[in-house]
PDB file of C-alpha atoms and ligand atoms in Angstrom:
ATOM      1  CA  MET Z   1      30.881 128.713  72.771  1.00 87.00           C
ATOM      2  CA  VAL Z   2      30.579 128.697  76.584  1.00 96.00           C
ATOM      3  CA  HIS Z   3      28.587 125.731  77.870  1.00 98.00           C
ATOM      4  CA  GLN Z   4      26.165 126.410  80.682  1.00 98.00           C
ATOM      5  CA  LEU Z   5      24.677 124.238  83.400  1.00 98.00           C
ATOM      6  CA  PRO Z   6      21.028 123.841  82.443  1.00 98.00           C
ATOM      7  CA  LYS Z   7      18.528 124.917  85.031  1.00 98.00           C
ATOM      8  CA  LEU Z   8      17.255 122.052  87.163  1.00 97.00           C
ATOM      9  CA  PRO Z   9      13.618 121.526  86.155  1.00 97.00           C
ATOM     10  CA  TYR Z  10      12.424 121.276  89.760  1.00 98.00           C
ATOM     11  CA  ALA Z  11      13.497 122.520  93.201  1.00 98.00           C
ATOM     12  CA  GLU Z  12      16.478 120.807  94.850  1.00 98.00           C
ATOM     13  CA  ASP Z  13      14.220 119.381  97.574  1.00 98.00           C
ATOM     14  CA  ALA Z  14      11.470 118.253  95.209  1.00 98.00           C
ATOM     15  CA  LEU Z  15      12.561 114.606  95.000  1.00 98.00           C
ATOM     16  CA  ALA Z  16      13.175 114.198  98.775  1.00 97.00           C
ATOM     17  CA  PRO Z  17      13.321 112.093 100.737  1.00 97.00           C
ATOM     18  CA  GLN Z  18      14.236 109.458  98.103  1.00 97.00           C
ATOM     19  CA  MET Z  19      16.715 111.902  96.537  1.00 98.00           C
ATOM     20  CA  SER Z  20      17.507 114.500  99.248  1.00 98.00           C
ATOM     21  CA  ARG Z  21      18.229 118.183  98.826  1.00 98.00           C
ATOM     22  CA  GLU Z  22      21.826 117.531  99.886  1.00 98.00           C
ATOM     23  CA  THR Z  23      22.245 114.868  97.156  1.00 98.00           C
ATOM     24  CA  LEU Z  24      20.870 117.365  94.520  1.00 98.00           C
ATOM     25  CA  GLU Z  25      23.068 120.149  95.994  1.00 98.00           C
ATOM     26  CA  TYR Z  26      26.154 117.984  95.401  1.00 98.00           C
ATOM     27  CA  HIS Z  27      25.177 115.903  92.421  1.00 98.00           C
ATOM     28  CA  TYR Z  28      23.704 118.782  90.347  1.00 98.00           C
ATOM     29  CA  GLY Z  29      25.249 121.819  92.008  1.00 98.00           C
ATOM     30  CA  LYS Z  30      28.799 120.517  92.366  1.00 98.00           C
ATOM     31  CA  HIS Z  31      29.426 117.361  90.223  1.00 98.00           C
ATOM     32  CA  HIS Z  32      27.336 118.350  87.149  1.00 98.00           C
ATOM     33  CA  GLN Z  33      28.627 121.963  87.378  1.00 98.00           C
ATOM     34  CA  ALA Z  34      32.189 120.708  87.586  1.00 98.00           C
ATOM     35  CA  TYR Z  35      31.874 118.676  84.325  1.00 98.00           C
ATOM     36  CA  VAL Z  36      30.508 121.852  82.527  1.00 98.00           C
ATOM     37  CA  ASN Z  37      33.299 123.976  83.964  1.00 98.00           C
ATOM     38  CA  ASN Z  38      35.986 121.465  83.130  1.00 98.00           C
ATOM     39  CA  LEU Z  39      34.657 121.122  79.637  1.00 98.00           C
ATOM     40  CA  ASN Z  40      34.879 124.911  79.056  1.00 98.00           C
ATOM     41  CA  HIS Z  41      38.440 125.024  80.267  1.00 98.00           C
ATOM     42  CA  LEU Z  42      39.463 122.002  78.187  1.00 98.00           C
ATOM     43  CA  ILE Z  43      38.025 123.126  74.820  1.00 98.00           C
ATOM     44  CA  ALA Z  44      39.331 126.705  75.015  1.00 97.00           C
ATOM     45  CA  ASP Z  45      41.426 127.338  71.916  1.00 96.00           C
ATOM     46  CA  THR Z  46      40.772 123.856  70.434  1.00 98.00           C
ATOM     47  CA  ALA Z  47      38.806 122.629  67.450  1.00 97.00           C
ATOM     48  CA  TYR Z  48      36.007 121.807  69.943  1.00 98.00           C
ATOM     49  CA  ALA Z  49      35.575 125.346  71.062  1.00 98.00           C
ATOM     50  CA  ASP Z  50      32.696 126.142  68.650  1.00 97.00           C
ATOM     51  CA  MET Z  51      30.963 122.736  68.582  1.00 98.00           C
ATOM     52  CA  SER Z  52      27.644 121.863  70.214  1.00 98.00           C
ATOM     53  CA  LEU Z  53      27.769 119.656  73.226  1.00 98.00           C
ATOM     54  CA  GLU Z  54      26.362 116.711  71.312  1.00 98.00           C
ATOM     55  CA  GLU Z  55      28.948 117.166  68.533  1.00 98.00           C
ATOM     56  CA  ILE Z  56      31.762 117.043  71.048  1.00 98.00           C
ATOM     57  CA  VAL Z  57      30.302 113.872  72.634  1.00 98.00           C
ATOM     58  CA  MET Z  58      30.330 112.347  69.182  1.00 98.00           C
ATOM     59  CA  LYS Z  59      33.814 113.390  68.209  1.00 98.00           C
ATOM     60  CA  ALA Z  60      36.032 113.846  71.243  1.00 98.00           C
ATOM     61  CA  ASP Z  61      38.235 111.388  73.126  1.00 98.00           C
ATOM     62  CA  GLY Z  62      40.069 111.492  76.527  1.00 98.00           C
ATOM     63  CA  ALA Z  63      39.283 114.199  79.012  1.00 98.00           C
ATOM     64  CA  ILE Z  64      37.293 116.284  76.633  1.00 98.00           C
ATOM     65  CA  PHE Z  65      34.939 113.360  75.821  1.00 98.00           C
ATOM     66  CA  ASN Z  66      34.665 112.407  79.564  1.00 98.00           C
ATOM     67  CA  ASN Z  67      33.569 115.913  80.609  1.00 98.00           C
ATOM     68  CA  ALA Z  68      31.348 116.529  77.561  1.00 98.00           C
ATOM     69  CA  ALA Z  69      29.548 113.219  77.985  1.00 98.00           C
ATOM     70  CA  GLN Z  70      29.173 113.646  81.679  1.00 98.00           C
ATOM     71  CA  ALA Z  71      27.654 117.095  81.140  1.00 98.00           C
ATOM     72  CA  TRP Z  72      25.230 115.639  78.538  1.00 98.00           C
ATOM     73  CA  ASN Z  73      24.412 112.501  80.549  1.00 98.00           C
ATOM     74  CA  HIS Z  74      23.557 114.408  83.726  1.00 98.00           C
ATOM     75  CA  THR Z  75      21.283 116.828  81.995  1.00 98.00           C
ATOM     76  CA  PHE Z  76      19.521 113.813  80.334  1.00 98.00           C
ATOM     77  CA  PHE Z  77      19.273 112.077  83.693  1.00 98.00           C
ATOM     78  CA  PHE Z  78      17.907 115.076  85.644  1.00 98.00           C
ATOM     79  CA  TYR Z  79      15.452 115.871  82.896  1.00 98.00           C
ATOM     80  CA  SER Z  80      14.107 112.293  82.975  1.00 98.00           C
ATOM     81  CA  LEU Z  81      12.819 112.836  86.503  1.00 98.00           C
ATOM     82  CA  SER Z  82       9.891 114.850  87.970  1.00 98.00           C
ATOM     83  CA  PRO Z  83       8.300 115.181  91.341  1.00 98.00           C
ATOM     84  CA  SER Z  84       4.923 114.691  89.573  1.00 98.00           C
ATOM     85  CA  PRO Z  85       5.722 112.108  86.824  1.00 98.00           C
ATOM     86  CA  LYS Z  86       3.593 110.281  84.400  1.00 98.00           C
ATOM     87  CA  SER Z  87       4.019 106.993  86.245  1.00 97.00           C
ATOM     88  CA  MET Z  88       3.558 104.523  83.360  1.00 98.00           C
ATOM     89  CA  PRO Z  89       4.284 104.606  79.600  1.00 98.00           C
ATOM     90  CA  SER Z  90       1.389 104.447  77.197  1.00 98.00           C
ATOM     91  CA  GLY Z  91       0.732 104.398  73.415  1.00 97.00           C
ATOM     92  CA  THR Z  92       3.528 103.290  71.024  1.00 97.00           C
ATOM     93  CA  LEU Z  93       6.214 103.229  73.736  1.00 98.00           C
ATOM     94  CA  ALA Z  94       4.129 100.929  75.983  1.00 98.00           C
ATOM     95  CA  ALA Z  95       3.562  98.654  73.019  1.00 98.00           C
ATOM     96  CA  ALA Z  96       7.363  98.549  72.223  1.00 98.00           C
ATOM     97  CA  ILE Z  97       8.065  97.768  75.881  1.00 98.00           C
ATOM     98  CA  ASP Z  98       5.649  94.892  75.837  1.00 98.00           C
ATOM     99  CA  ARG Z  99       7.117  93.634  72.574  1.00 98.00           C
ATOM    100  CA  ASP Z 100      10.797  93.829  73.669  1.00 98.00           C
ATOM    101  CA  PHE Z 101      10.663  93.134  77.462  1.00 98.00           C
ATOM    102  CA  GLY Z 102       7.396  91.228  77.897  1.00 98.00           C
ATOM    103  CA  SER Z 103       5.902  93.865  80.148  1.00 98.00           C
ATOM    104  CA  PHE Z 104       6.548  97.161  81.904  1.00 98.00           C
ATOM    105  CA  ASP Z 105       7.651  95.180  84.975  1.00 98.00           C
ATOM    106  CA  GLY Z 106       9.898  93.149  82.771  1.00 98.00           C
ATOM    107  CA  LEU Z 107      11.716  96.360  81.524  1.00 98.00           C
ATOM    108  CA  LYS Z 108      12.088  97.666  85.133  1.00 98.00           C
ATOM    109  CA  GLU Z 109      13.422  94.383  86.304  1.00 98.00           C
ATOM    110  CA  GLN Z 110      16.049  94.088  83.457  1.00 98.00           C
ATOM    111  CA  PHE Z 111      17.008  97.730  83.769  1.00 98.00           C
ATOM    112  CA  SER Z 112      17.367  97.552  87.542  1.00 98.00           C
ATOM    113  CA  LYS Z 113      19.404  94.364  87.370  1.00 98.00           C
ATOM    114  CA  ALA Z 114      21.779  95.955  84.911  1.00 98.00           C
ATOM    115  CA  ALA Z 115      22.127  99.074  87.125  1.00 98.00           C
ATOM    116  CA  ALA Z 116      22.775  96.996  90.238  1.00 98.00           C
ATOM    117  CA  GLY Z 117      25.266  94.832  88.387  1.00 98.00           C
ATOM    118  CA  LEU Z 118      27.273  97.461  86.634  1.00 98.00           C
ATOM    119  CA  PHE Z 119      30.847  97.155  88.062  1.00 98.00           C
ATOM    120  CA  GLY Z 120      32.291 100.490  89.259  1.00 97.00           C
ATOM    121  CA  SER Z 121      30.987 103.806  87.890  1.00 98.00           C
ATOM    122  CA  GLY Z 122      28.694 104.325  84.901  1.00 98.00           C
ATOM    123  CA  TRP Z 123      25.279 104.572  83.451  1.00 98.00           C
ATOM    124  CA  VAL Z 124      22.559 102.230  82.423  1.00 99.00           C
ATOM    125  CA  TRP Z 125      20.434 103.330  79.481  1.00 99.00           C
ATOM    126  CA  LEU Z 126      17.109 102.348  77.772  1.00 98.00           C
ATOM    127  CA  VAL Z 127      17.841 102.905  74.095  1.00 98.00           C
ATOM    128  CA  LYS Z 128      16.189 102.332  70.776  1.00 98.00           C
ATOM    129  CA  ASP Z 129      17.962 101.322  67.567  1.00 95.00           C
ATOM    130  CA  ASP Z 130      17.082 102.378  64.022  1.00 87.00           C
ATOM    131  CA  PRO Z 131      13.927 100.224  63.530  1.00 89.00           C
ATOM    132  CA  SER Z 132      12.798 101.330  67.113  1.00 92.00           C
ATOM    133  CA  LYS Z 133      13.810  98.016  68.870  1.00 97.00           C
ATOM    134  CA  LEU Z 134      14.377  98.780  72.576  1.00 98.00           C
ATOM    135  CA  SER Z 135      17.285  97.403  74.578  1.00 98.00           C
ATOM    136  CA  ILE Z 136      19.203  98.063  77.776  1.00 98.00           C
ATOM    137  CA  LEU Z 137      22.811  99.187  77.631  1.00 98.00           C
ATOM    138  CA  ALA Z 138      25.237  99.357  80.449  1.00 98.00           C
ATOM    139  CA  GLU Z 139      28.130 101.827  79.896  1.00 98.00           C
ATOM    140  CA  SER Z 140      31.210 102.385  82.206  1.00 98.00           C
ATOM    141  CA  ASN Z 141      32.321 105.830  83.290  1.00 98.00           C
ATOM    142  CA  ALA Z 142      30.995 108.555  80.872  1.00 98.00           C
ATOM    143  CA  GLY Z 143      29.736 106.145  78.146  1.00 98.00           C
ATOM    144  CA  ASN Z 144      27.018 107.494  75.976  1.00 98.00           C
ATOM    145  CA  PRO Z 145      24.781 105.635  73.460  1.00 98.00           C
ATOM    146  CA  LEU Z 146      25.035 108.315  70.829  1.00 98.00           C
ATOM    147  CA  ARG Z 147      28.532 106.919  70.160  1.00 97.00           C
ATOM    148  CA  ARG Z 148      26.933 103.661  69.153  1.00 97.00           C
ATOM    149  CA  TRP Z 149      24.340 105.334  66.950  1.00 97.00           C
ATOM    150  CA  LEU Z 150      21.598 104.519  69.451  1.00 98.00           C
ATOM    151  CA  THR Z 151      18.847 106.851  70.577  1.00 98.00           C
ATOM    152  CA  PRO Z 152      18.885 107.279  74.422  1.00 98.00           C
ATOM    153  CA  LEU Z 153      15.447 107.258  76.078  1.00 98.00           C
ATOM    154  CA  LEU Z 154      16.210 106.958  79.739  1.00 99.00           C
ATOM    155  CA  CYS Z 155      19.255 106.591  81.961  1.00 99.00           C
ATOM    156  CA  ILE Z 156      20.314 106.122  85.569  1.00 99.00           C
ATOM    157  CA  ASP Z 157      23.473 107.340  87.007  1.00 98.00           C
ATOM    158  CA  VAL Z 158      25.154 104.629  89.191  1.00 98.00           C
ATOM    159  CA  TRP Z 159      28.332 106.570  90.092  1.00 98.00           C
ATOM    160  CA  GLU Z 160      28.606 106.491  93.888  1.00 98.00           C
ATOM    161  CA  HIS Z 161      28.108 110.295  94.052  1.00 98.00           C
ATOM    162  CA  ALA Z 162      24.544 109.774  92.714  1.00 98.00           C
ATOM    163  CA  TYR Z 163      23.448 107.828  95.877  1.00 98.00           C
ATOM    164  CA  TYR Z 164      26.054 107.749  98.577  1.00 98.00           C
ATOM    165  CA  ILE Z 165      24.697 110.608 100.765  1.00 98.00           C
ATOM    166  CA  ASP Z 166      21.190 108.994 100.897  1.00 98.00           C
ATOM    167  CA  TYR Z 167      21.927 105.297 100.536  1.00 98.00           C
ATOM    168  CA  ARG Z 168      25.614 104.739 101.348  1.00 98.00           C
ATOM    169  CA  ASN Z 169      26.483 101.402  99.771  1.00 97.00           C
ATOM    170  CA  ARG Z 170      22.879 100.353  99.039  1.00 98.00           C
ATOM    171  CA  ARG Z 171      22.791 100.979  95.389  1.00 98.00           C
ATOM    172  CA  PRO Z 172      19.673  98.641  94.770  1.00 98.00           C
ATOM    173  CA  ASP Z 173      17.623 100.863  97.167  1.00 98.00           C
ATOM    174  CA  PHE Z 174      18.614 103.922  95.145  1.00 98.00           C
ATOM    175  CA  ILE Z 175      17.586 102.127  91.944  1.00 98.00           C
ATOM    176  CA  GLN Z 176      14.253 101.015  93.400  1.00 98.00           C
ATOM    177  CA  ASN Z 177      13.327 104.601  94.426  1.00 98.00           C
ATOM    178  CA  PHE Z 178      14.523 106.077  91.097  1.00 98.00           C
ATOM    179  CA  TRP Z 179      11.458 104.608  89.479  1.00 98.00           C
ATOM    180  CA  ASP Z 180       9.169 106.798  91.627  1.00 98.00           C
ATOM    181  CA  PHE Z 181      10.317 109.839  89.673  1.00 98.00           C
ATOM    182  CA  VAL Z 182      10.817 108.681  86.096  1.00 98.00           C
ATOM    183  CA  ASP Z 183       8.512 110.831  83.990  1.00 98.00           C
ATOM    184  CA  TRP Z 184       7.260 108.543  81.198  1.00 98.00           C
ATOM    185  CA  SER Z 185       5.920 111.486  79.303  1.00 98.00           C
ATOM    186  CA  VAL Z 186       9.453 112.684  78.797  1.00 98.00           C
ATOM    187  CA  VAL Z 187      10.569 109.103  77.737  1.00 98.00           C
ATOM    188  CA  GLU Z 188       7.619 108.967  75.250  1.00 98.00           C
ATOM    189  CA  GLU Z 189       8.629 112.276  73.690  1.00 98.00           C
ATOM    190  CA  ARG Z 190      12.139 110.962  73.151  1.00 98.00           C
ATOM    191  CA  PHE Z 191      10.799 107.714  71.741  1.00 97.00           C
ATOM    192  CA  VAL Z 192       8.600 109.313  69.094  1.00 95.00           C
ATOM    193  CA  LYS Z 193      11.025 111.926  68.002  1.00 90.00           C
TER     194      LYS Z 193
HETATM  195 MN1   MN G 201      26.429 111.775  88.487  1.00 86.36          MN
END
């Protein structure tokens, strides 16, 4: 199986100026593409060659895991965002957020704090466990909640390549502007699935 870079669900300048065209050209067009390309090279003639991307994320280690998880994580990240998002959760997800974080603002505060505080490169995730309790998970490098049997609902990429063109060292400003584009209709679909 040859893994493909999924099409970005909006134009490369659709999230500007908070996330510029140049950032998307590099982050999606170069970094995300490179993980997909590396994965295809690494799995050729191995037991992973015919597995789905998610199966590789669950089973691989080392370079194959790193590139598969980065390919998966970036698609999940880019597909969480929209230039015309649903700006707040509603329904059962909103109720679960109130129950587990006190309020929507409480969730955003805890998630942003974890994203700002993650040392080095990685991802911060909103996840649900089996009985649908929500929590925030900080993962280094290519870490992915599927490996912990958790359901990912939302993530932010805090590798420097995600924000350095637009924000230089100001990761907290990148995180604050990220919320402008989170599409809660997408997060709700993931929650109820
Ligand atoms: Mn990235």
